[in-house]
Every structure is written in C-alpha cells, then in structure tokens.
C-alpha cells in the first residue's frame, strides 16, 4: 500500500524547493542573460550620444537637430557667443584657451555622438567621450561625480563589449572577414 501522506509531503517539499529564493534568483538570472547584447549596446549608444549631442547643440547656432523634441533648423553651424563665454568664464580649462576649447568641444560633441549612434569606430568614439567626461569631472564640475560616473560606466561598457550587431562596426567586420 502507498503512503499518500508521505508522497504528498515530498511533493509539497519539492514545490517549496522549486520556489526557494535561490531557485527563483537562478531563473531570473537565466532570463536576464537572454537579453541580447546588441539591444543593450544600442540603448547605451543612443543614451550617451544624446547627452553629448544635446550639450553640443547648446554651443552652436544656425543648425539644430533634436530627435526627441522634433526641433530642426537647417543652416551652417557656427559657434555661439555664449559657448565662448562659458569656456572663458565658467569652465576655465587650464591647458586650452577658450577660443580653442569651445570649438573643439562643439565639434567633438557632434561628431563623436554621431559615430556612436551609427556604431562606427564605437570604441574610439567612446574613448574620446570618456576623455571629455574625465576633463569635465576633474576641471569643470568635480561635484557631479554621480552623473559623470554614469556616463563613464556606459562609455566603458561600449569600449569593453563593443557596439553589438546593430552597428556599422559589425557590418564592416563581417565584410572584412569574408574577404580574408
């Protein structure tokens, strides 16, 4: 004769073990590991590119492009007077004159985010923006380490893991690999 009490107790114990915090955590971890790197990398590229692009847009006049707000002004970009004043009065970088630092920052804050968005020279673009982040943290806004740390984490992620398959880098690598 089968002892139904013992069988029911074992069944309840195994169900409880299946619902244990360790098992649930393992299942959650397994599900999270299924998120494609390409999706995470695309989000990282878009997010950090938007931060620097928007900053670059504050430094130029004559050209505006904001995909979020829909603002678009076609024209020849030129450095704004306020950007030069910002580098002269507030940023005061120790090694670069404001007349050189302002246009360099405006150019970098447009070209590097564009390259990141396209996934073109991603690791180098991220390295350039990480350098800018370090300069901003050390010389301009040393109290904003939480913000700059977030930027640095995204940029380091892209430098280490790469842009993912939804990028020009990936496409160029595939073309190069098929030729050799």
XYZ file of N, CA, C and O in Angstrom:
720
model
N 0.834 -1.181 0.000
C 0.000 0.000 0.000
C 0.885 1.253 0.000
O 1.887 1.306 0.693
N 0.498 2.271 -0.752
C 1.267 3.513 -0.869
C 0.818 4.475 0.214
O -0.383 4.698 0.402
N 1.809 5.038 0.854
C 1.522 6.017 1.909
C 1.311 7.370 1.233
O 2.263 8.030 0.794
N 0.077 7.820 1.082
C -0.239 9.079 0.412
C 0.218 10.286 1.219
O 0.506 11.329 0.654
N 0.323 10.150 2.499
C 0.786 11.261 3.336
C 2.240 11.567 3.040
O 2.622 12.724 2.875
N 3.069 10.539 2.921
C 4.485 10.721 2.640
C 4.671 11.273 1.228
O 5.471 12.181 1.003
N 3.942 10.757 0.255
C 4.034 11.231 -1.121
C 3.609 12.690 -1.216
O 4.259 13.494 -1.884
N 2.547 13.061 -0.564
C 2.070 14.446 -0.569
C 3.092 15.359 0.095
O 3.343 16.478 -0.360
N 3.705 14.892 1.168
C 4.703 15.699 1.873
C 5.925 15.932 0.991
O 6.468 17.035 0.939
N 6.361 14.871 0.259
C 7.510 15.017 -0.646
C 7.178 15.984 -1.779
O 7.992 16.798 -2.172
N 5.981 15.873 -2.312
C 5.553 16.753 -3.393
C 5.532 18.202 -2.929
O 6.000 19.096 -3.631
N 5.024 18.453 -1.736
C 4.977 19.809 -1.193
C 6.396 20.326 -0.950
O 6.696 21.486 -1.232
N 7.275 19.472 -0.461
C 8.661 19.870 -0.203
C 9.373 20.220 -1.506
O 10.111 21.202 -1.577
N 9.155 19.433 -2.564
C 9.815 19.723 -3.834
C 9.251 20.993 -4.470
O 9.968 21.759 -5.097
N 7.966 21.252 -4.311
C 7.373 22.500 -4.806
C 7.945 23.696 -4.061
O 8.246 24.730 -4.656
N 8.132 23.547 -2.770
C 8.710 24.625 -1.965
C 10.151 24.881 -2.380
O 10.585 26.031 -2.477
N 10.902 23.809 -2.658
C 12.289 23.965 -3.094
C 12.345 24.674 -4.446
O 13.223 25.492 -4.700
N 11.388 24.351 -5.336
C 11.342 24.994 -6.651
C 11.047 26.478 -6.526
O 11.423 27.264 -7.386
N 10.402 26.872 -5.451
C 10.058 28.284 -5.231
C 11.045 28.955 -4.281
O 10.832 30.088 -3.890
N 12.101 28.292 -3.912
C 13.052 28.873 -2.972
C 13.671 30.125 -3.573
O 13.763 30.252 -4.805
N 14.098 31.047 -2.749
C 14.709 32.280 -3.265
C 15.901 32.011 -4.187
O 16.048 32.690 -5.205
N 16.702 31.024 -3.882
C 17.862 30.719 -4.716
C 17.430 30.252 -6.101
O 18.016 30.654 -7.119
N 16.410 29.406 -6.163
C 15.908 28.913 -7.448
C 15.282 30.043 -8.263
O 15.493 30.141 -9.472
N 14.493 30.858 -7.601
C 13.864 31.999 -8.293
C 14.922 32.954 -8.829
O 14.817 33.452 -9.952
N 15.938 33.196 -8.025
C 17.028 34.075 -8.462
C 17.748 33.473 -9.665
O 18.066 34.185 -10.624
N 17.994 32.171 -9.627
C 18.659 31.497 -10.748
C 17.814 31.600 -12.019
O 18.348 31.850 -13.103
N 16.521 31.433 -11.885
C 15.623 31.568 -13.052
C 15.634 32.991 -13.604
O 15.684 33.199 -14.813
N 15.568 33.960 -12.699
C 15.598 35.365 -13.119
C 16.915 35.688 -13.816
O 16.926 36.336 -14.869
N 18.009 35.219 -13.246
C 19.315 35.442 -13.855
C 19.366 34.844 -15.249
O 19.857 35.474 -16.195
N 18.855 33.642 -15.396
C 18.825 32.994 -16.704
C 18.018 33.818 -17.713
O 18.435 33.989 -18.860
N 16.876 34.316 -17.283
C 16.055 35.149 -18.177
C 16.773 36.442 -18.554
O 16.747 36.859 -19.713
N 17.406 37.092 -17.580
C 18.102 38.345 -17.852
C 19.297 38.154 -18.781
O 19.606 39.032 -19.596
N 19.946 37.011 -18.685
C 21.082 36.723 -19.560
C 20.653 36.537 -21.008
O 21.484 36.581 -21.903
N 19.386 36.374 -21.226
C 18.875 36.206 -22.587
C 18.639 37.534 -23.291
O 18.344 37.557 -24.487
N 18.735 38.644 -22.554
C 18.612 39.957 -23.195
C 19.804 40.111 -24.143
O 20.952 39.987 -23.717
N 19.565 40.374 -25.408
C 20.670 40.442 -26.362
C 21.607 41.621 -26.086
O 21.158 42.740 -25.812
N 22.905 41.332 -26.178
C 23.913 42.386 -26.014
C 23.649 43.530 -26.995
O 23.806 44.697 -26.651
N 23.242 43.200 -28.203
C 23.012 44.237 -29.217
C 21.954 45.238 -28.779
O 22.076 46.426 -29.058
N 20.927 44.782 -28.107
C 19.877 45.691 -27.626
C 20.412 46.592 -26.514
O 20.153 47.801 -26.507
N 21.176 46.019 -25.604
C 21.752 46.812 -24.508
C 22.754 47.822 -25.069
O 22.756 48.994 -24.684
N 23.593 47.372 -25.993
C 24.597 48.264 -26.588
C 23.933 49.402 -27.368
O 24.384 50.553 -27.294
N 22.860 49.097 -28.096
C 22.154 50.148 -28.845
C 21.561 51.181 -27.887
O 21.678 52.390 -28.123
N 20.963 50.726 -26.814
C 20.426 51.652 -25.813
C 21.550 52.490 -25.197
O 21.405 53.709 -25.032
N 22.659 51.867 -24.874
C 23.803 52.598 -24.302
C 24.328 53.627 -25.298
O 24.581 54.788 -24.940
N 24.474 53.230 -26.564
C 24.977 54.148 -27.596
C 24.035 55.331 -27.767
O 24.457 56.484 -27.819
N 22.752 55.047 -27.873
C 21.769 56.119 -28.077
C 21.735 57.060 -26.876
O 21.730 58.286 -27.033
N 21.714 56.501 -25.682
C 21.564 57.311 -24.468
C 22.736 58.255 -24.256
O 22.550 59.449 -24.031
N 23.949 57.726 -24.343
C 25.109 58.577 -24.080
C 25.344 59.539 -25.246
O 25.766 60.672 -25.045
N 25.024 59.101 -26.457
C 25.140 60.012 -27.604
C 24.200 61.205 -27.435
O 24.567 62.342 -27.732
N 22.999 60.957 -26.939
C 22.027 62.041 -26.747
C 22.533 63.069 -25.750
O 22.358 64.273 -25.953
N 23.178 62.615 -24.688
C 23.705 63.538 -23.667
C 24.710 64.498 -24.288
O 24.615 65.720 -24.124
N 25.674 63.948 -25.019
C 26.727 64.797 -25.583
C 26.220 65.607 -26.774
O 26.626 66.755 -26.961
N 25.339 65.032 -27.588
C 24.770 65.775 -28.721
C 24.021 67.016 -28.220
O 24.192 68.108 -28.748
N 23.183 66.832 -27.203
C 22.423 67.963 -26.668
C 23.352 69.032 -26.107
O 23.088 70.228 -26.275
N 24.421 68.619 -25.465
C 25.395 69.596 -24.968
C 26.044 70.335 -26.140
O 26.224 71.551 -26.091
N 26.382 69.601 -27.184
C 26.960 70.236 -28.369
C 26.005 71.214 -29.023
O 26.417 72.265 -29.518
N 24.722 70.891 -29.016
C 23.724 71.772 -29.619
C 23.639 73.122 -28.902
O 23.285 74.120 -29.519
N 23.956 73.143 -27.608
C 23.928 74.412 -26.870
C 25.096 75.309 -27.249
O 25.089 76.489 -26.920
N 26.070 74.771 -27.933
C 27.266 75.527 -28.280
C 27.254 76.084 -29.694
O 28.166 76.801 -30.086
N 26.242 75.721 -30.486
C 26.195 76.189 -31.872
C 24.895 76.932 -32.171
O 23.884 76.732 -31.509
N 24.997 77.757 -33.184
C 23.833 78.466 -33.739
C 23.778 78.156 -35.222
O 24.786 77.806 -35.832
N 22.606 78.286 -35.810
C 22.464 78.094 -37.242
C 22.080 76.685 -37.655
O 21.650 76.468 -38.771
N 22.244 75.726 -36.781
C 21.869 74.343 -37.068
C 21.351 73.730 -35.785
O 21.998 73.803 -34.743
N 20.157 73.140 -35.856
C 19.596 72.465 -34.685
C 18.934 71.176 -35.142
O 18.230 71.149 -36.152
N 19.182 70.113 -34.385
C 18.547 68.835 -34.653
C 18.338 68.133 -33.323
O 19.285 67.741 -32.657
N 17.073 68.024 -32.939
C 16.720 67.322 -31.710
C 15.634 66.315 -32.072
O 14.488 66.686 -32.337
N 16.019 65.035 -32.083
C 15.078 63.993 -32.485
C 13.948 63.802 -31.488
O 12.870 63.359 -31.851
N 14.187 64.151 -30.232
C 13.165 63.966 -29.211
C 12.097 65.049 -29.309
O 10.906 64.773 -29.366
N 12.531 66.312 -29.360
C 11.561 67.412 -29.402
C 11.065 67.698 -30.819
O 10.067 68.367 -31.003
N 11.805 67.201 -31.808
C 11.416 67.457 -33.188
C 11.961 68.759 -33.742
O 11.692 69.106 -34.886
N 12.749 69.473 -32.958
C 13.319 70.739 -33.428
C 14.329 70.456 -34.530
O 15.196 69.593 -34.416
N 14.198 71.208 -35.632
C 15.123 71.058 -36.750
C 15.285 72.397 -37.427
O 14.313 73.005 -37.854
N 16.499 72.855 -37.485
C 16.836 74.090 -38.189
C 18.033 73.790 -39.069
O 19.095 73.407 -38.570
N 17.846 73.927 -40.359
C 18.928 73.669 -41.292
C 19.689 74.961 -41.532
O 19.094 76.002 -41.790
N 20.968 74.890 -41.420
C 21.813 76.046 -41.649
C 23.255 75.685 -41.357
O 23.560 74.593 -40.889
N 24.144 76.618 -41.643
C 25.552 76.383 -41.399
C 25.838 76.612 -39.922
O 25.610 77.699 -39.407
N 26.327 75.584 -39.222
C 26.573 75.750 -37.786
C 27.762 76.669 -37.532
O 28.753 76.648 -38.248
N 27.616 77.478 -36.506
C 28.710 78.347 -36.068
C 28.700 78.373 -34.550
O 27.661 78.174 -33.922
N 29.855 78.597 -33.994
C 29.996 78.624 -32.545
C 29.208 79.802 -31.980
O 29.304 80.929 -32.485
N 28.448 79.549 -30.948
C 27.663 80.626 -30.342
C 28.546 81.466 -29.422
O 29.538 80.977 -28.868
N 28.190 82.735 -29.277
C 28.921 83.625 -28.366
C 28.826 83.110 -26.934
O 29.774 83.228 -26.161
N 27.690 82.527 -26.584
C 27.507 82.027 -25.220
C 28.444 80.850 -24.922
O 28.895 80.681 -23.791
N 28.766 80.060 -25.943
C 29.689 78.939 -25.736
C 31.082 79.458 -25.409
O 31.739 78.971 -24.488
N 31.505 80.453 -26.140
C 32.821 81.034 -25.882
C 32.858 81.668 -24.489
O 33.825 81.492 -23.746
N 31.794 82.351 -24.126
C 31.721 82.970 -22.791
C 31.734 81.888 -21.702
O 32.365 82.077 -20.650
N 31.076 80.778 -21.950
C 31.043 79.678 -20.986
C 32.458 79.137 -20.731
O 32.848 78.922 -19.581
N 33.211 78.958 -21.797
C 34.578 78.451 -21.636
C 35.492 79.505 -21.016
O 36.435 79.170 -20.313
N 35.194 80.756 -21.272
C 36.004 81.836 -20.713
C 35.711 82.052 -19.228
O 36.628 82.201 -18.420
N 34.430 82.046 -18.857
C 34.036 82.456 -17.508
C 33.774 81.307 -16.535
O 34.034 81.432 -15.350
N 33.218 80.196 -17.020
C 32.825 79.131 -16.101
C 33.747 77.914 -16.170
O 34.199 77.413 -15.143
N 34.036 77.415 -17.373
C 34.797 76.178 -17.495
C 36.279 76.377 -17.176
O 36.866 75.580 -16.476
N 36.872 77.392 -17.742
C 38.272 77.763 -17.474
C 39.220 76.564 -17.450
O 39.841 76.258 -16.435
N 39.327 75.892 -18.554
C 40.230 74.751 -18.643
C 41.675 75.237 -18.533
O 42.047 76.241 -19.132
N 42.517 74.519 -17.795
C 43.857 75.018 -17.510
C 44.827 75.003 -18.695
O 45.715 75.830 -18.765
N 44.677 74.102 -19.642
C 45.675 73.956 -20.697
C 45.241 74.481 -22.063
O 46.063 74.586 -22.967
N 43.958 74.768 -22.227
C 43.455 75.214 -23.530
C 42.821 76.593 -23.416
O 42.037 76.846 -22.499
N 43.136 77.431 -24.376
C 42.496 78.745 -24.439
C 41.024 78.558 -24.785
O 40.674 77.650 -25.550
N 40.145 79.410 -24.241
C 38.705 79.289 -24.541
C 38.405 79.334 -26.042
O 37.507 78.644 -26.512
N 39.186 80.120 -26.794
C 38.968 80.229 -28.241
C 39.265 78.925 -28.972
O 38.773 78.706 -30.080
N 40.054 78.045 -28.371
C 40.336 76.740 -28.942
C 39.444 75.656 -28.318
O 38.921 74.793 -29.021
N 39.258 75.732 -27.018
C 38.484 74.704 -26.309
C 37.015 74.684 -26.739
O 36.437 73.604 -26.910
N 36.408 75.845 -26.898
C 34.978 75.899 -27.237
C 34.673 75.252 -28.589
O 33.787 74.390 -28.667
N 35.381 75.614 -29.666
C 35.057 74.943 -30.936
C 35.432 73.463 -30.939
O 34.717 72.650 -31.530
N 36.525 73.094 -30.262
C 36.888 71.678 -30.192
C 35.808 70.865 -29.486
O 35.446 69.777 -29.933
N 35.298 71.404 -28.387
C 34.233 70.710 -27.653
C 32.972 70.609 -28.507
O 32.335 69.549 -28.553
N 32.607 71.686 -29.194
C 31.398 71.676 -30.027
C 31.518 70.643 -31.151
O 30.561 69.903 -31.434
N 32.689 70.573 -31.768
C 32.900 69.596 -32.848
C 32.850 68.178 -32.289
O 32.160 67.305 -32.826
N 33.578 67.949 -31.202
C 33.618 66.608 -30.601
C 32.240 66.173 -30.122
O 31.870 64.997 -30.259
N 31.452 67.106 -29.567
C 30.124 66.765 -29.049
C 29.100 66.529 -30.161
O 27.973 66.130 -29.879
N 29.503 66.768 -31.382
C 28.633 66.415 -32.513
C 29.152 65.176 -33.252
O 28.378 64.266 -33.541
N 30.438 65.143 -33.559
C 30.980 64.042 -34.349
C 31.027 62.716 -33.573
O 30.645 61.671 -34.115
N 31.498 62.748 -32.330
C 31.615 61.502 -31.572
C 30.248 60.878 -31.257
O 30.084 59.665 -31.429
N 29.244 61.647 -30.846
C 27.912 61.032 -30.655
C 27.313 60.492 -31.956
O 26.669 59.446 -31.947
N 27.548 61.188 -33.057
C 27.046 60.693 -34.344
C 27.696 59.353 -34.684
O 27.014 58.403 -35.092
N 28.996 59.260 -34.479
C 29.696 57.995 -34.727
C 29.165 56.898 -33.801
O 28.946 55.769 -34.237
N 28.935 57.237 -32.529
C 28.383 56.252 -31.585
C 27.013 55.774 -32.039
O 26.710 54.585 -31.987
N 26.185 56.699 -32.440
C 24.832 56.353 -32.865
C 24.857 55.383 -34.052
O 24.088 54.429 -34.093
N 25.765 55.629 -34.963
C 25.897 54.757 -36.129
C 26.620 53.457 -35.788
O 26.565 52.505 -36.556
N 27.299 53.459 -34.663
C 28.111 52.299 -34.310
C 29.344 52.231 -35.181
O 29.785 51.174 -35.598
N 29.941 53.376 -35.463
C 31.114 53.482 -36.320
C 32.294 53.949 -35.475
O 32.208 55.004 -34.836
N 33.367 53.172 -35.477
C 34.525 53.454 -34.622
C 34.048 53.634 -33.173
O 34.448 54.552 -32.469
N 33.181 52.746 -32.770
C 32.498 52.862 -31.478
C 33.458 52.941 -30.318
O 33.322 53.796 -29.437
N 34.418 52.040 -30.263
C 35.348 52.019 -29.129
C 36.169 53.296 -29.068
O 36.388 53.849 -27.987
N 36.625 53.799 -30.207
C 37.397 55.045 -30.222
C 36.523 56.251 -29.882
O 36.959 57.157 -29.174
N 35.310 56.254 -30.391
C 34.386 57.350 -30.080
C 34.069 57.376 -28.589
O 34.053 58.438 -27.960
N 33.833 56.199 -28.027
C 33.562 56.109 -26.589
C 34.784 56.556 -25.789
O 34.648 57.245 -24.767
N 35.971 56.203 -26.245
C 37.194 56.636 -25.566
C 37.320 58.160 -25.590
O 37.657 58.786 -24.584
N 37.009 58.773 -26.719
C 37.047 60.237 -26.819
C 36.067 60.892 -25.857
O 36.400 61.863 -25.167
N 34.854 60.364 -25.796
C 33.849 60.918 -24.883
C 34.195 60.637 -23.422
O 33.908 61.451 -22.543
N 34.853 59.510 -23.165
C 35.311 59.227 -21.801
C 36.383 60.236 -21.395
O 36.391 60.713 -20.251
N 37.262 60.590 -22.321
C 38.258 61.629 -22.051
C 37.604 62.965 -21.739
O 38.007 63.667 -20.796
N 36.585 63.320 -22.520
C 35.850 64.559 -22.256
C 35.185 64.508 -20.884
O 35.202 65.488 -20.134
N 34.624 63.352 -20.558
C 33.967 63.171 -19.259
C 34.967 63.376 -18.126
O 34.661 64.042 -17.123
N 36.152 62.833 -18.290
C 37.189 62.984 -17.264
C 37.582 64.447 -17.094
O 37.733 64.938 -15.959
N 37.731 65.170 -18.194
C 38.073 66.599 -18.124
C 36.965 67.380 -17.423
O 37.230 68.215 -16.554
N 35.727 67.086 -17.776
C 34.589 67.771 -17.148
C 34.573 67.479 -15.652
O 34.384 68.387 -14.829
N 34.789 66.211 -15.290
C 34.765 65.829 -13.873
C 35.888 66.500 -13.094
O 35.661 67.053 -12.019
N 37.091 66.481 -13.626
C 38.258 66.985 -12.888
C 38.315 68.503 -12.865
O 38.564 69.096 -11.817
N 38.061 69.145 -14.005
C 38.302 70.586 -14.100
C 37.062 71.464 -14.067
O 37.159 72.644 -13.758
N 35.912 70.930 -14.422
C 34.741 71.796 -14.580
C 33.729 71.597 -13.459
O 33.376 72.552 -12.758
N 33.218 70.395 -13.301
C 32.197 70.120 -12.293
C 32.610 68.921 -11.429
O 32.048 67.829 -11.565
N 33.566 69.102 -10.529
C 34.034 67.966 -9.723
C 32.972 67.396 -8.782
O 33.074 66.240 -8.376
N 31.950 68.144 -8.480
C 30.893 67.659 -7.594
C 29.857 66.797 -8.288
O 28.995 66.212 -7.639
N 29.944 66.662 -9.595
C 28.927 65.915 -10.350
C 29.389 64.494 -10.657
O 29.110 63.949 -11.717
N 30.082 63.888 -9.706
C 30.650 62.560 -9.935
C 29.590 61.490 -10.177
O 29.844 60.525 -10.885
N 28.404 61.635 -9.616
C 27.365 60.620 -9.848
C 26.938 60.614 -11.319
O 26.815 59.551 -11.939
N 26.743 61.773 -11.882
C 26.383 61.888 -13.298
C 27.525 61.409 -14.179
O 27.340 60.613 -15.100
N 28.717 61.892 -13.886
C 29.863 61.539 -14.718
C 30.219 60.056 -14.577
O 30.691 59.438 -15.535
N 29.985 59.498 -13.408
C 30.206 58.063 -13.222
C 29.257 57.241 -14.077
O 29.639 56.200 -14.626
N 28.029 57.700 -14.198
C 27.058 57.012 -15.057
C 27.500 57.077 -16.512
O 27.462 56.077 -17.236
N 27.919 58.263 -16.938
C 28.427 58.396 -18.308
C 29.614 57.474 -18.522
O 29.700 56.779 -19.532
N 30.555 57.499 -17.577
C 31.763 56.678 -17.697
C 31.403 55.189 -17.777
O 32.010 54.445 -18.556
N 30.441 54.758 -16.992
C 30.049 53.343 -17.000
C 29.518 52.944 -18.382
O 29.875 51.882 -18.907
N 28.667 53.766 -18.974
C 28.144 53.464 -20.313
C 29.266 53.444 -21.344
O 29.336 52.549 -22.192
N 30.145 54.416 -21.266
C 31.243 54.506 -22.233
C 32.219 53.336 -22.076
O 32.666 52.754 -23.067
N 32.524 52.984 -20.838
C 33.398 51.832 -20.598
C 32.742 50.537 -21.082
O 33.408 49.667 -21.652
N 31.452 50.407 -20.869
C 30.724 49.232 -21.370
C 30.902 49.111 -22.884
O 31.211 48.037 -23.397
N 30.717 50.221 -23.594
C 30.849 50.193 -25.047
C 32.286 49.920 -25.478
O 32.520 49.220 -26.472
N 33.246 50.440 -24.731
C 34.645 50.188 -25.060
C 35.001 48.710 -24.867
O 35.713 48.127 -25.670
N 34.500 48.111 -23.813
C 34.832 46.722 -23.489
C 34.027 45.737 -24.333
O 34.569 44.798 -24.915
N 32.715 45.937 -24.413
C 31.829 44.977 -25.078
C 31.610 45.251 -26.558
O 31.160 44.383 -27.291
N 31.861 46.475 -26.994
C 31.647 46.823 -28.392
C 30.209 47.240 -28.656
O 29.362 47.206 -27.765
N 29.924 47.623 -29.897
C 28.635 48.217 -30.239
C 27.500 47.240 -30.475
O 26.360 47.645 -30.611
N 27.796 45.949 -30.576
C 26.750 44.979 -30.884
C 26.554 44.827 -32.382
O 27.184 45.512 -33.192
N 25.667 43.926 -32.751
C 25.478 43.604 -34.169
C 24.678 44.667 -34.923
O 24.689 44.675 -36.150
N 23.998 45.545 -34.209
C 23.226 46.607 -34.870
C 24.112 47.848 -35.021
O 23.814 48.924 -34.506
N 25.230 47.678 -35.731
C 26.197 48.766 -35.858
C 26.949 48.660 -37.177
O 27.050 47.578 -37.770
N 27.496 49.764 -37.601
C 28.331 49.759 -38.799
C 29.623 48.995 -38.534
O 30.144 48.329 -39.433
N 30.166 49.087 -37.323
C 31.371 48.328 -36.977
C 31.168 46.841 -37.241
O 32.029 46.173 -37.813
N 30.022 46.327 -36.818
C 29.721 44.897 -37.007
C 29.637 44.557 -38.498
O 30.191 43.562 -38.955
N 28.950 45.403 -39.242
C 28.845 45.173 -40.685
C 30.188 45.223 -41.378
O 30.497 44.383 -42.234
N 31.012 46.194 -41.010
C 32.352 46.302 -41.613
C 33.222 45.101 -41.246
O 33.990 44.610 -42.079
N 33.100 44.640 -40.016
C 33.868 43.466 -39.592
C 33.446 42.225 -40.380
O 34.302 41.412 -40.767
N 32.173 42.093 -40.643
C 31.689 40.935 -41.429
C 32.182 41.007 -42.864
O 32.579 39.992 -43.443
N 32.169 42.199 -43.434
C 32.662 42.362 -44.813
C 34.152 42.041 -44.876
O 34.611 41.328 -45.762
N 34.893 42.540 -43.921
C 36.333 42.302 -43.873
C 36.623 40.818 -43.677
O 37.530 40.274 -44.303
N 35.858 40.155 -42.813
C 36.086 38.732 -42.547
C 35.801 37.868 -43.767
O 36.477 36.860 -44.000
N 34.834 38.234 -44.576
C 34.502 37.430 -45.758
C 35.537 37.619 -46.866
O 35.669 36.749 -47.735
N 36.268 38.700 -46.842
C 37.283 38.950 -47.869
C 38.595 38.230 -47.570
O 39.438 38.127 -48.427
N 38.775 37.794 -46.343
C 40.039 37.146 -45.965
C 39.872 35.696 -45.766
O 39.224 34.979 -45.448
